[in-house]
mmCIF file of C-alpha atoms in Angstrom:
data_model
loop_
_atom_site.group_PDB
_atom_site.id
_atom_site.type_symbol
_atom_site.label_atom_id
_atom_site.label_comp_id
_atom_site.label_asym_id
_atom_site.label_seq_id
_atom_site.Cartn_x
_atom_site.Cartn_y
_atom_site.Cartn_z
ATOM 1 C CA MET A 1 -41.009 17.311 -84.001
ATOM 2 C CA SER A 2 -42.765 14.207 -82.980
ATOM 3 C CA ALA A 3 -46.717 14.059 -83.487
ATOM 4 C CA ILE A 4 -48.569 15.769 -80.853
ATOM 5 C CA ILE A 5 -50.688 12.743 -80.168
ATOM 6 C CA ASN A 6 -47.466 10.834 -79.247
ATOM 7 C CA ILE A 7 -46.333 13.586 -76.904
ATOM 8 C CA LEU A 8 -49.554 13.787 -75.046
ATOM 9 C CA THR A 9 -50.018 10.141 -74.717
ATOM 10 C CA ALA A 10 -46.394 9.227 -73.714
ATOM 11 C CA LYS A 11 -46.294 6.960 -70.616
ATOM 12 C CA LEU A 12 -49.970 7.244 -69.857
ATOM 13 C CA ASN A 13 -51.516 3.797 -68.763
ATOM 14 C CA TYR A 14 -52.102 1.356 -71.614
ATOM 15 C CA GLU A 15 -55.935 1.584 -71.296
ATOM 16 C CA THR A 16 -56.200 5.445 -71.434
ATOM 17 C CA SER A 17 -53.313 5.876 -74.049
ATOM 18 C CA ASN A 18 -55.017 3.213 -76.247
ATOM 19 C CA LEU A 19 -58.311 4.747 -75.990
ATOM 20 C CA ILE A 20 -56.973 8.158 -76.959
ATOM 21 C CA TYR A 21 -54.551 6.847 -79.636
ATOM 22 C CA ASN A 22 -57.197 4.648 -81.283
ATOM 23 C CA GLU A 23 -59.717 7.362 -81.430
ATOM 24 C CA TYR A 24 -57.175 9.685 -83.002
ATOM 25 C CA GLN A 25 -56.220 7.233 -85.647
ATOM 26 C CA ASP A 26 -59.800 6.414 -86.555
ATOM 27 C CA ARG A 27 -60.728 9.999 -86.746
ATOM 28 C CA LEU A 28 -57.627 11.044 -88.520
ATOM 29 C CA LYS A 29 -58.525 8.630 -91.441
ATOM 30 C CA GLU A 30 -61.875 10.144 -91.609
ATOM 31 C CA VAL A 31 -60.261 13.685 -91.565
ATOM 32 C CA ASN A 32 -58.089 12.676 -94.544
ATOM 33 C CA TYR A 33 -60.976 11.249 -96.362
ATOM 34 C CA LEU A 34 -63.107 14.249 -96.025
ATOM 35 C CA LEU A 35 -60.268 16.604 -96.858
ATOM 36 C CA ASP A 36 -59.550 14.607 -99.939
ATOM 37 C CA ASN A 37 -63.063 14.162 -101.130
ATOM 38 C CA TYR A 38 -65.161 17.217 -100.371
ATOM 39 C CA ASP A 39 -64.725 20.689 -101.733
ATOM 40 C CA TYR A 40 -66.350 22.211 -98.709
ATOM 41 C CA TYR A 41 -63.151 21.742 -96.780
ATOM 42 C CA GLU A 42 -60.882 22.964 -99.607
ATOM 43 C CA ASP A 43 -59.444 25.761 -97.448
ATOM 44 C CA LEU A 44 -58.366 23.124 -94.703
ATOM 45 C CA LYS A 45 -56.620 20.893 -97.133
ATOM 46 C CA GLU A 46 -53.296 22.643 -96.828
ATOM 47 C CA ARG A 47 -53.367 22.854 -93.106
ATOM 48 C CA ARG A 48 -53.671 19.232 -92.348
ATOM 49 C CA LYS A 49 -50.820 19.656 -89.721
ATOM 50 C CA VAL A 50 -52.796 22.216 -87.835
ATOM 51 C CA ILE A 51 -55.980 19.892 -88.066
ATOM 52 C CA GLU A 52 -54.099 16.859 -86.704
ATOM 53 C CA THR A 53 -52.862 19.018 -83.805
ATOM 54 C CA LEU A 54 -56.296 20.353 -82.905
ATOM 55 C CA LEU A 55 -57.750 16.839 -83.245
ATOM 56 C CA ALA A 56 -55.185 15.372 -80.800
ATOM 57 C CA LEU A 57 -55.859 18.286 -78.320
ATOM 58 C CA SER A 58 -59.555 17.756 -78.671
ATOM 59 C CA ILE A 59 -59.335 13.991 -77.692
ATOM 60 C CA PHE A 60 -56.884 14.655 -74.942
ATOM 61 C CA TYR A 61 -59.295 17.393 -73.401
ATOM 62 C CA LYS A 62 -62.208 14.909 -73.636
ATOM 63 C CA ARG A 63 -60.635 11.876 -72.197
ATOM 64 C CA ILE A 64 -58.227 13.571 -69.645
ATOM 65 C CA ILE A 65 -58.802 17.231 -68.721
ATOM 66 C CA ALA A 66 -62.440 17.202 -68.665
ATOM 67 C CA ASN A 67 -62.420 14.418 -66.174
ATOM 68 C CA PHE A 68 -59.971 16.223 -64.142
ATOM 69 C CA ASP A 69 -62.299 19.379 -64.164
ATOM 70 C CA GLY A 70 -65.149 17.290 -63.043
ATOM 71 C CA PHE A 71 -63.249 15.774 -60.072
ATOM 72 C CA LEU A 72 -62.114 19.618 -59.207
ATOM 73 C CA ALA A 73 -65.712 20.585 -59.220
ATOM 74 C CA PHE A 74 -66.319 18.084 -56.551
ATOM 75 C CA THR A 75 -63.424 19.099 -54.496
ATOM 76 C CA LYS A 76 -64.941 22.779 -54.599
ATOM 77 C CA THR A 77 -68.246 21.373 -53.403
ATOM 78 C CA LEU A 78 -66.452 19.764 -50.365
ATOM 79 C CA HIS A 79 -64.239 22.912 -49.763
ATOM 80 C CA ARG A 80 -67.461 24.904 -49.291
ATOM 81 C CA SER A 81 -68.245 22.476 -46.403
ATOM 82 C CA GLN A 82 -64.578 23.152 -45.016
ATOM 83 C CA ILE A 83 -63.582 19.633 -46.157
ATOM 84 C CA ASN A 84 -60.075 19.698 -47.772
ATOM 85 C CA LYS A 85 -59.106 16.027 -47.960
ATOM 86 C CA ILE A 86 -60.658 13.265 -49.992
ATOM 87 C CA LEU A 87 -59.707 9.533 -49.980
ATOM 88 C CA ILE A 88 -60.268 7.559 -53.118
ATOM 89 C CA GLY A 89 -59.176 4.121 -52.520
ATOM 90 C CA SER A 90 -55.882 4.309 -50.810
ATOM 91 C CA LYS A 91 -54.998 7.654 -52.333
ATOM 92 C CA GLU A 92 -55.421 10.862 -50.315
ATOM 93 C CA TYR A 93 -56.078 14.059 -52.117
ATOM 94 C CA SER A 94 -54.976 17.010 -49.775
ATOM 95 C CA LYS A 95 -55.550 20.565 -50.809
ATOM 96 C CA LYS A 96 -51.931 20.593 -52.143
ATOM 97 C CA GLU A 97 -52.678 17.543 -54.274
ATOM 98 C CA THR A 98 -55.851 19.040 -55.802
ATOM 99 C CA ALA A 99 -53.901 22.226 -56.357
ATOM 100 C CA ARG A 100 -51.587 20.334 -58.541
ATOM 101 C CA LEU A 101 -54.416 18.947 -60.570
ATOM 102 C CA TYR A 102 -55.934 22.470 -60.826
ATOM 103 C CA PHE A 103 -52.703 23.748 -62.329
ATOM 104 C CA ILE A 104 -52.767 21.045 -64.883
ATOM 105 C CA SER A 105 -56.258 22.128 -66.022
ATOM 106 C CA LYS A 106 -55.342 25.839 -65.652
ATOM 107 C CA ASP A 107 -52.260 25.444 -67.816
ATOM 108 C CA PHE A 108 -54.259 23.750 -70.528
ATOM 109 C CA LEU A 109 -56.836 26.489 -70.270
ATOM 110 C CA ASP A 110 -54.096 29.130 -70.762
ATOM 111 C CA ILE A 111 -53.045 27.528 -74.017
ATOM 112 C CA MET A 112 -56.617 27.679 -75.347
ATOM 113 C CA LEU A 113 -56.757 31.346 -74.281
ATOM 114 C CA LYS A 114 -53.468 32.364 -75.762
ATOM 115 C CA PHE A 115 -54.550 30.759 -79.226
ATOM 116 C CA ASN A 116 -58.089 32.051 -78.981
ATOM 117 C CA ILE A 117 -59.460 28.579 -79.075
ATOM 118 C CA SER A 118 -62.962 28.022 -77.547
ATOM 119 C CA TYR A 119 -63.772 24.730 -76.143
ATOM 120 C CA LEU A 120 -66.762 24.688 -78.475
ATOM 121 C CA ILE A 121 -64.309 23.623 -81.186
ATOM 122 C CA PHE A 122 -64.019 20.185 -79.195
ATOM 123 C CA ASP A 123 -67.742 19.842 -78.959
ATOM 124 C CA TYR A 124 -68.354 17.401 -81.757
ATOM 125 C CA ASN A 125 -69.618 13.929 -82.325
ATOM 126 C CA GLU A 126 -68.916 13.118 -85.941
ATOM 127 C CA THR A 127 -65.519 13.990 -87.333
ATOM 128 C CA LYS A 128 -67.183 16.138 -90.016
ATOM 129 C CA GLU A 129 -68.510 18.423 -87.191
ATOM 130 C CA PHE A 130 -65.062 18.699 -85.802
ATOM 131 C CA LEU A 131 -63.835 19.896 -89.345
ATOM 132 C CA ARG A 132 -66.812 22.165 -89.545
ATOM 133 C CA ASN A 133 -65.756 23.665 -86.284
ATOM 134 C CA CYS A 134 -62.191 24.132 -87.433
ATOM 135 C CA LYS A 135 -63.418 25.798 -90.523
ATOM 136 C CA GLU A 136 -65.537 28.220 -88.590
ATOM 137 C CA TYR A 137 -62.699 28.932 -86.107
ATOM 138 C CA ARG A 138 -60.374 29.708 -88.814
ATOM 139 C CA LEU A 139 -62.733 32.131 -90.411
ATOM 140 C CA LYS A 140 -63.044 33.986 -87.089
ATOM 141 C CA MET B 1 -53.362 46.123 -84.167
ATOM 142 C CA ALA B 2 -51.447 42.892 -83.903
ATOM 143 C CA LYS B 3 -53.367 39.733 -85.280
ATOM 144 C CA LYS B 4 -54.826 37.377 -82.687
ATOM 145 C CA LYS B 5 -52.779 34.323 -82.256
ATOM 146 C CA SER B 6 -54.146 31.010 -83.764
ATOM 147 C CA PRO B 7 -52.744 27.536 -84.451
ATOM 148 C CA PHE B 8 -53.476 28.349 -88.136
ATOM 149 C CA ARG B 9 -51.157 31.357 -87.909
ATOM 150 C CA ASN B 10 -48.617 30.271 -85.327
ATOM 151 C CA LEU B 11 -48.533 26.441 -85.588
ATOM 152 C CA GLN B 12 -44.884 26.104 -84.384
ATOM 153 C CA GLU B 13 -45.420 28.256 -81.354
ATOM 154 C CA PHE B 14 -48.792 26.400 -80.626
ATOM 155 C CA GLU B 15 -47.121 23.050 -80.864
ATOM 156 C CA LYS B 16 -44.231 24.270 -78.570
ATOM 157 C CA GLU B 17 -46.724 25.388 -75.943
ATOM 158 C CA ILE B 18 -48.334 21.894 -75.916
ATOM 159 C CA THR B 19 -45.082 20.180 -75.898
ATOM 160 C CA ASP B 20 -44.048 22.349 -72.807
ATOM 161 C CA PHE B 21 -47.322 21.518 -71.124
ATOM 162 C CA ALA B 22 -46.974 18.018 -71.607
ATOM 163 C CA ASN B 23 -43.392 17.894 -70.393
ATOM 164 C CA LYS B 24 -44.101 20.095 -67.391
ATOM 165 C CA HIS B 25 -47.080 17.995 -66.193
ATOM 166 C CA LYS B 26 -46.208 14.513 -67.684
ATOM 167 C CA LEU B 27 -45.581 12.628 -64.202
ATOM 168 C CA GLU B 28 -48.813 13.978 -62.688
ATOM 169 C CA ILE B 29 -50.898 13.453 -65.747
ATOM 170 C CA VAL B 30 -49.610 9.840 -65.877
ATOM 171 C CA GLU B 31 -50.315 9.249 -62.237
ATOM 172 C CA HIS B 32 -53.903 10.791 -62.413
ATOM 173 C CA SER B 33 -54.818 9.145 -65.778
ATOM 174 C CA LYS B 34 -55.062 5.874 -63.652
ATOM 175 C CA LYS B 35 -57.943 7.255 -61.709
ATOM 176 C CA ILE B 36 -59.936 8.596 -64.765
ATOM 177 C CA SER B 37 -62.787 6.344 -64.446
ATOM 178 C CA ASN B 38 -63.093 7.320 -60.641
ATOM 179 C CA TYR B 39 -63.028 10.998 -61.522
ATOM 180 C CA PHE B 40 -65.754 10.519 -64.094
ATOM 181 C CA GLU B 41 -68.077 8.840 -61.609
ATOM 182 C CA ILE B 42 -67.167 11.472 -58.940
ATOM 183 C CA SER B 43 -67.941 14.392 -61.342
ATOM 184 C CA SER B 44 -71.405 12.604 -62.145
ATOM 185 C CA PHE B 45 -71.997 12.326 -58.405
ATOM 186 C CA ASN B 46 -71.300 16.086 -58.037
ATOM 187 C CA ASN B 47 -73.624 16.908 -60.842
ATOM 188 C CA LEU B 48 -76.321 15.011 -58.941
ATOM 189 C CA VAL B 49 -75.653 16.912 -55.805
ATOM 190 C CA ARG B 50 -75.921 20.170 -57.852
ATOM 191 C CA TYR B 51 -79.426 19.029 -59.284
ATOM 192 C CA TYR B 52 -80.745 18.542 -55.895
ATOM 193 C CA LYS B 53 -79.391 21.994 -54.673
ATOM 194 C CA ASN B 54 -80.991 23.418 -57.791
ATOM 195 C CA LYS B 55 -84.210 21.980 -56.721
ATOM 196 C CA GLY B 56 -84.145 23.554 -53.347
ATOM 197 C CA TYR B 57 -82.506 20.977 -51.155
ATOM 198 C CA SER B 58 -79.555 21.681 -48.808
ATOM 199 C CA ALA B 59 -76.762 19.251 -49.153
ATOM 200 C CA SER B 60 -73.987 18.409 -46.783
ATOM 201 C CA PRO B 61 -71.263 15.817 -46.601
ATOM 202 C CA GLN B 62 -71.565 13.103 -43.884
ATOM 203 C CA ASN B 63 -69.653 10.321 -42.228
ATOM 204 C CA LEU B 64 -66.296 11.772 -42.657
ATOM 205 C CA ILE B 65 -63.445 9.518 -41.996
ATOM 206 C CA GLY B 66 -60.855 11.242 -39.727
ATOM 207 C CA GLY B 67 -62.228 14.672 -41.328
ATOM 208 C CA LYS B 68 -61.666 13.248 -44.795
ATOM 209 C CA TYR B 69 -64.509 12.552 -47.356
ATOM 210 C CA ARG B 70 -64.007 8.915 -48.296
ATOM 211 C CA TYR B 71 -65.460 8.069 -51.663
ATOM 212 C CA LYS B 72 -66.687 4.617 -52.273
ATOM 213 C CA CYS B 73 -65.365 3.651 -55.801
ATOM 214 C CA SER B 74 -66.635 -0.021 -56.037
ATOM 215 C CA PRO B 75 -69.294 -2.328 -54.658
ATOM 216 C CA ALA B 76 -66.678 -3.802 -52.198
ATOM 217 C CA GLY B 77 -66.565 -2.474 -48.753
ATOM 218 C CA ILE B 78 -68.784 -1.697 -45.857
ATOM 219 C CA GLN B 79 -70.847 1.332 -46.152
ATOM 220 C CA SER B 80 -70.347 2.673 -42.877
ATOM 221 C CA ASN B 81 -66.700 3.140 -43.665
ATOM 222 C CA PHE B 82 -67.467 5.617 -46.550
ATOM 223 C CA SER B 83 -68.888 9.045 -46.702
ATOM 224 C CA PHE B 84 -72.088 10.364 -48.493
ATOM 225 C CA PHE B 85 -74.227 13.436 -48.829
ATOM 226 C CA LEU B 86 -77.266 14.113 -46.782
ATOM 227 C CA ILE B 87 -79.843 16.240 -48.661
ATOM 228 C CA SER B 88 -82.766 17.810 -47.025
ATOM 229 C CA LYS B 89 -85.840 19.880 -48.016
ATOM 230 C CA LYS B 90 -88.872 21.356 -46.186
ATOM 231 C CA ASN B 91 -92.174 20.780 -48.135
ATOM 232 C CA ARG B 92 -95.649 21.771 -46.789
ATOM 233 C CA ASN B 93 -94.045 22.055 -43.294
ATOM 234 C CA ILE B 94 -92.527 18.572 -43.372
ATOM 235 C CA ASP B 95 -88.953 18.022 -43.301
ATOM 236 C CA TYR B 96 -87.603 15.470 -45.830
ATOM 237 C CA GLU B 97 -84.128 13.953 -45.537
ATOM 238 C CA TYR B 98 -82.343 11.521 -48.013
ATOM 239 C CA GLU B 99 -78.899 10.313 -48.427
ATOM 240 C CA ILE B 100 -77.026 10.088 -51.775
ATOM 241 C CA HIS B 101 -74.516 7.150 -51.636
ATOM 242 C CA HIS B 102 -72.123 5.863 -54.067
ATOM 243 C CA ASN B 103 -71.832 2.181 -54.864
ATOM 244 C CA LEU B 104 -74.451 0.800 -52.361
ATOM 245 C CA ALA B 105 -76.237 -2.412 -53.219
ATOM 246 C CA VAL B 106 -79.946 -2.009 -53.623
ATOM 247 C CA GLN B 107 -82.499 -4.982 -53.022
ATOM 248 C CA SER B 108 -84.260 -6.126 -56.235
ATOM 249 C CA SER B 109 -87.916 -4.973 -56.652
ATOM 250 C CA HIS B 110 -88.752 -8.631 -57.653
ATOM 251 C CA GLY B 111 -87.311 -10.443 -54.645
ATOM 252 C CA ASP B 112 -85.837 -9.800 -51.140
ATOM 253 C CA ASP B 113 -82.693 -11.934 -51.526
ATOM 254 C CA ILE B 114 -81.017 -10.568 -54.788
ATOM 255 C CA PHE B 115 -79.248 -7.280 -55.167
ATOM 256 C CA THR B 116 -77.656 -4.985 -57.660
ATOM 257 C CA THR B 117 -75.399 -2.068 -57.175
ATOM 258 C CA PRO B 118 -76.032 1.164 -59.108
ATOM 259 C CA ASP B 119 -73.351 3.656 -59.340
ATOM 260 C CA ILE B 120 -75.213 6.274 -57.313
ATOM 261 C CA VAL B 121 -78.388 5.863 -55.283
ATOM 262 C CA VAL B 122 -80.673 8.149 -53.346
ATOM 263 C CA ILE B 123 -82.131 6.606 -50.243
ATOM 264 C CA ASP B 124 -84.201 7.425 -47.172
ATOM 265 C CA LYS B 125 -82.090 8.802 -44.411
ATOM 266 C CA SER B 126 -80.436 6.040 -42.161
ATOM 267 C CA SER B 127 -81.799 3.260 -44.195
ATOM 268 C CA VAL B 128 -78.570 1.371 -44.867
ATOM 269 C CA LYS B 129 -78.766 -2.126 -43.591
ATOM 270 C CA TYR B 130 -76.090 -4.871 -42.891
ATOM 271 C CA SER B 131 -76.135 -8.534 -43.113
ATOM 272 C CA ASP B 132 -73.725 -11.413 -42.646
ATOM 273 C CA GLN B 133 -75.964 -13.907 -44.290
ATOM 274 C CA TYR B 134 -75.338 -12.840 -47.997
ATOM 275 C CA TYR B 135 -71.930 -14.163 -48.457
ATOM 276 C CA THR B 136 -70.983 -17.787 -47.785
ATOM 277 C CA THR B 137 -67.945 -16.354 -46.039
ATOM 278 C CA LYS B 138 -70.196 -14.366 -43.585
ATOM 279 C CA LYS B 139 -68.523 -11.193 -44.765
ATOM 280 C CA LYS B 140 -70.577 -8.130 -43.806
ATOM 281 C CA PHE B 141 -72.823 -7.030 -46.695
ATOM 282 C CA SER B 142 -74.132 -3.361 -46.912
ATOM 283 C CA PHE B 143 -77.501 -2.799 -48.758
ATOM 284 C CA VAL B 144 -80.642 -0.698 -48.882
ATOM 285 C CA GLU B 145 -84.195 -2.222 -48.987
ATOM 286 C CA ASN B 146 -85.906 -1.532 -52.184
ATOM 287 C CA VAL B 147 -88.684 0.304 -50.356
ATOM 288 C CA ASN B 148 -86.055 2.889 -49.185
ATOM 289 C CA MET B 149 -84.628 3.532 -52.462
ATOM 290 C CA LYS B 150 -85.692 6.769 -54.026
ATOM 291 C CA THR B 151 -83.943 6.809 -57.193
ATOM 292 C CA PHE B 152 -80.690 5.874 -58.876
ATOM 293 C CA CYS B 153 -78.113 6.774 -61.588
ATOM 294 C CA GLU B 154 -75.729 4.775 -63.564
ATOM 295 C CA VAL B 155 -72.776 6.612 -65.063
ATOM 296 C CA LYS B 156 -70.652 5.296 -67.968
ATOM 297 C CA ASN B 157 -67.531 6.860 -69.429
ATOM 298 C CA PHE B 158 -68.106 5.693 -72.962
ATOM 299 C CA ASN B 159 -69.741 6.597 -76.226
ATOM 300 C CA PRO B 160 -73.318 5.470 -76.213
ATOM 301 C CA PHE B 161 -74.088 2.167 -77.951
ATOM 302 C CA PRO B 162 -77.249 0.151 -78.085
ATOM 303 C CA GLU B 163 -76.478 -2.568 -75.583
ATOM 304 C CA LEU B 164 -75.301 -0.105 -72.906
ATOM 305 C CA LEU B 165 -78.648 1.724 -73.189
ATOM 306 C CA PHE B 166 -80.713 -1.464 -73.225
ATOM 307 C CA ASN B 167 -78.741 -2.774 -70.262
ATOM 308 C CA PHE B 168 -79.817 0.177 -68.288
ATOM 309 C CA ILE B 169 -83.491 -0.832 -68.834
ATOM 310 C CA GLY B 170 -82.534 -4.220 -67.387
ATOM 311 C CA VAL B 171 -81.355 -2.499 -64.240
ATOM 312 C CA LEU B 172 -84.507 -0.387 -64.149
ATOM 313 C CA ASN B 173 -86.547 -3.562 -64.327
ATOM 314 C CA GLU B 174 -84.683 -5.107 -61.504
ATOM 315 C CA LEU B 175 -84.897 -2.118 -59.235
ATOM 316 C CA ARG B 176 -88.083 -0.341 -60.317
ATOM 317 C CA LYS B 177 -90.389 -2.959 -61.868
ATOM 318 C CA GLU B 178 -93.487 -0.749 -61.543
ATOM 319 C CA TYR B 179 -91.892 1.720 -64.067
ATOM 320 C CA LEU B 180 -92.040 -1.061 -66.649
ATOM 321 C CA GLU B 181 -95.448 -1.948 -65.714
ATOM 322 C CA GLY B 182 -96.604 1.640 -66.080
ATOM 323 C CA LYS B 183 -97.462 1.928 -62.360
ATOM 324 C CA LEU B 184 -95.457 5.042 -61.392
ATOM 325 C CA GLN B 185 -95.133 6.101 -57.725
ATOM 326 C CA ASN B 186 -95.547 9.666 -56.874
ATOM 327 C CA HIS B 187 -92.753 10.927 -54.609
ATOM 328 C CA SER B 188 -92.987 13.835 -52.468
ATOM 329 C CA PRO B 189 -90.941 15.888 -52.769
ATOM 330 C CA VAL B 190 -90.051 15.091 -56.320
ATOM 331 C CA GLN B 191 -86.749 13.008 -56.999
ATOM 332 C CA ILE B 192 -84.986 12.802 -60.349
ATOM 333 C CA ALA B 193 -86.102 9.857 -62.333
ATOM 334 C CA PRO B 194 -83.660 6.981 -62.833
ATOM 335 C CA THR B 195 -80.993 8.402 -64.858
ATOM 336 C CA LEU B 196 -78.264 7.045 -67.117
ATOM 337 C CA ILE B 197 -75.434 9.599 -67.595
ATOM 338 C CA ILE B 198 -72.947 9.038 -70.404
ATOM 339 C CA SER B 199 -69.854 10.886 -71.172
ATOM 340 C CA GLY B 200 -69.816 10.554 -75.041
ATOM 341 C CA LYS B 201 -72.096 12.189 -77.640
ATOM 342 C CA GLY B 202 -74.935 10.146 -79.288
ATOM 343 C CA SER B 203 -74.869 9.206 -82.901
ATOM 344 C CA LYS B 204 -78.106 9.016 -85.130
ATOM 345 C CA PRO B 205 -78.982 5.489 -84.078
ATOM 346 C CA THR B 206 -78.332 6.002 -80.367
ATOM 347 C CA ASN B 207 -80.128 9.347 -80.392
ATOM 348 C CA LEU B 208 -83.110 7.389 -81.677
ATOM 349 C CA ILE B 209 -82.928 4.743 -78.970
ATOM 350 C CA LYS B 210 -82.611 7.288 -76.388
ATOM 351 C CA GLU B 211 -85.786 9.088 -77.665
ATOM 352 C CA LYS B 212 -87.632 5.789 -77.883
ATOM 353 C CA LEU B 213 -86.599 4.768 -74.340
ATOM 354 C CA GLU B 214 -87.440 8.128 -72.701
ATOM 355 C CA GLU B 215 -90.803 8.005 -74.491
ATOM 356 C CA ARG B 216 -91.481 4.498 -73.144
ATOM 357 C CA TYR B 217 -90.150 4.736 -69.712
ATOM 358 C CA ASN B 218 -89.870 7.397 -66.853
ATOM 359 C CA VAL B 219 -86.123 7.644 -67.236
ATOM 360 C CA ASN B 220 -83.586 10.317 -68.270
ATOM 361 C CA ILE B 221 -80.789 9.445 -70.597
ATOM 362 C CA ILE B 222 -78.017 12.140 -70.632
ATOM 363 C CA TYR B 223 -75.233 12.102 -73.192
ATOM 364 C CA ASP B 224 -72.311 14.300 -73.653
ATOM 365 C CA VAL B 225 -72.085 15.311 -69.950
ATOM 366 C CA PHE B 226 -68.858 17.276 -70.302
ATOM 367 C CA TYR B 227 -70.535 19.724 -72.840
ATOM 368 C CA GLN B 228 -74.339 19.999 -73.491
ATOM 369 C CA GLY B 229 -75.206 17.323 -70.864
ATOM 370 C CA ARG B 230 -73.930 19.251 -67.929
ATOM 371 C CA TYR B 231 -76.615 21.853 -68.242
ATOM 372 C CA PHE B 232 -79.264 19.343 -67.390
ATOM 373 C CA PHE B 233 -78.111 19.498 -63.748
ATOM 374 C CA THR B 234 -78.135 23.255 -63.649
ATOM 375 C CA LYS B 235 -80.054 25.645 -65.881
ATOM 376 C CA ARG B 236 -81.858 22.949 -67.754
ATOM 377 C CA ALA B 237 -82.699 20.844 -64.657
ATOM 378 C CA GLY B 238 -86.357 21.491 -65.201
ATOM 379 C CA GLU B 239 -86.194 19.352 -68.476
ATOM 380 C CA LEU B 240 -85.176 16.290 -66.530
ATOM 381 C CA LYS B 241 -88.069 13.760 -65.712
ATOM 382 C CA LYS B 242 -88.962 13.227 -62.022
ATOM 383 C CA SER B 243 -90.188 10.365 -60.181
#
């Protein structure tokens, strides 16, 4: 199977896919360094493939899904005022269009729920925090 | 009892689910990913509306175009062709009304004839002005006079870095020179202080810069707006500085 990062970024526009892919590669180097050089992460060493997949998912969430969720929150604000259509540039977002966006976000959440992953695992700045989150998650 | 599913126990199944998700939504994700920076700005705008609601204001969308809310995504365009939010609050028996606009030019506090466009701006009701003298082409220009601007926000979909933070102080100097001179205005009712909203989390150096700038000036700098930062517009709204 192709690396998850390639599957998630396939055909995205250059700017976005580059942003995600570069962050992933930079952090992956750090992940490998930390796993190879610190005993604290000993129990994660043999699970690099899982860590790589979670890393890809966390960056995809931050760069794509979180922005979709933010936009959907605004559409909810408008729906409360009985406004169901938004124009952004020349693109019109009808209720049907925003529902499609909602289902992307919901399907993503469903994967998280099915595998008991809290969004908190994605709440990190430094890569070592991400690894620490993975370690804690694994122990649960 | 069956063990809970986890990527550590069920990696193949986990990866299959992600692959199925990506394949199912590929076309739409590709299409919407082109609008990511707009979505980020809109989500920050929504956070600001929530902040004012939390502070007791009522908020309602205005100037719908054919029943649709038309979001202004760039400084280009005439403001009357776009929607905005009206916020209102009664304070000591006086009704106060303001408008929250996106990408509206604001007159400098140093001079009447220069302008800059913050991402989000709160202004007095019905104070948008128009001029055909700004551009050499006589194209219509929308702006608000500095005296009618109550506060502003800049939103950046980046990780914080020093130059980004110091640039914000440059905009503050242009729009609110009194803040740098230590002469604060007291608004009644209170407004959120000029705020920089950033999607990424801070690092040790940028956290220190944020701390120093917030100490020195009456501004808010919010990092990590999709995680910890979002609470500043709801349950931690009281911690934000006001102007």
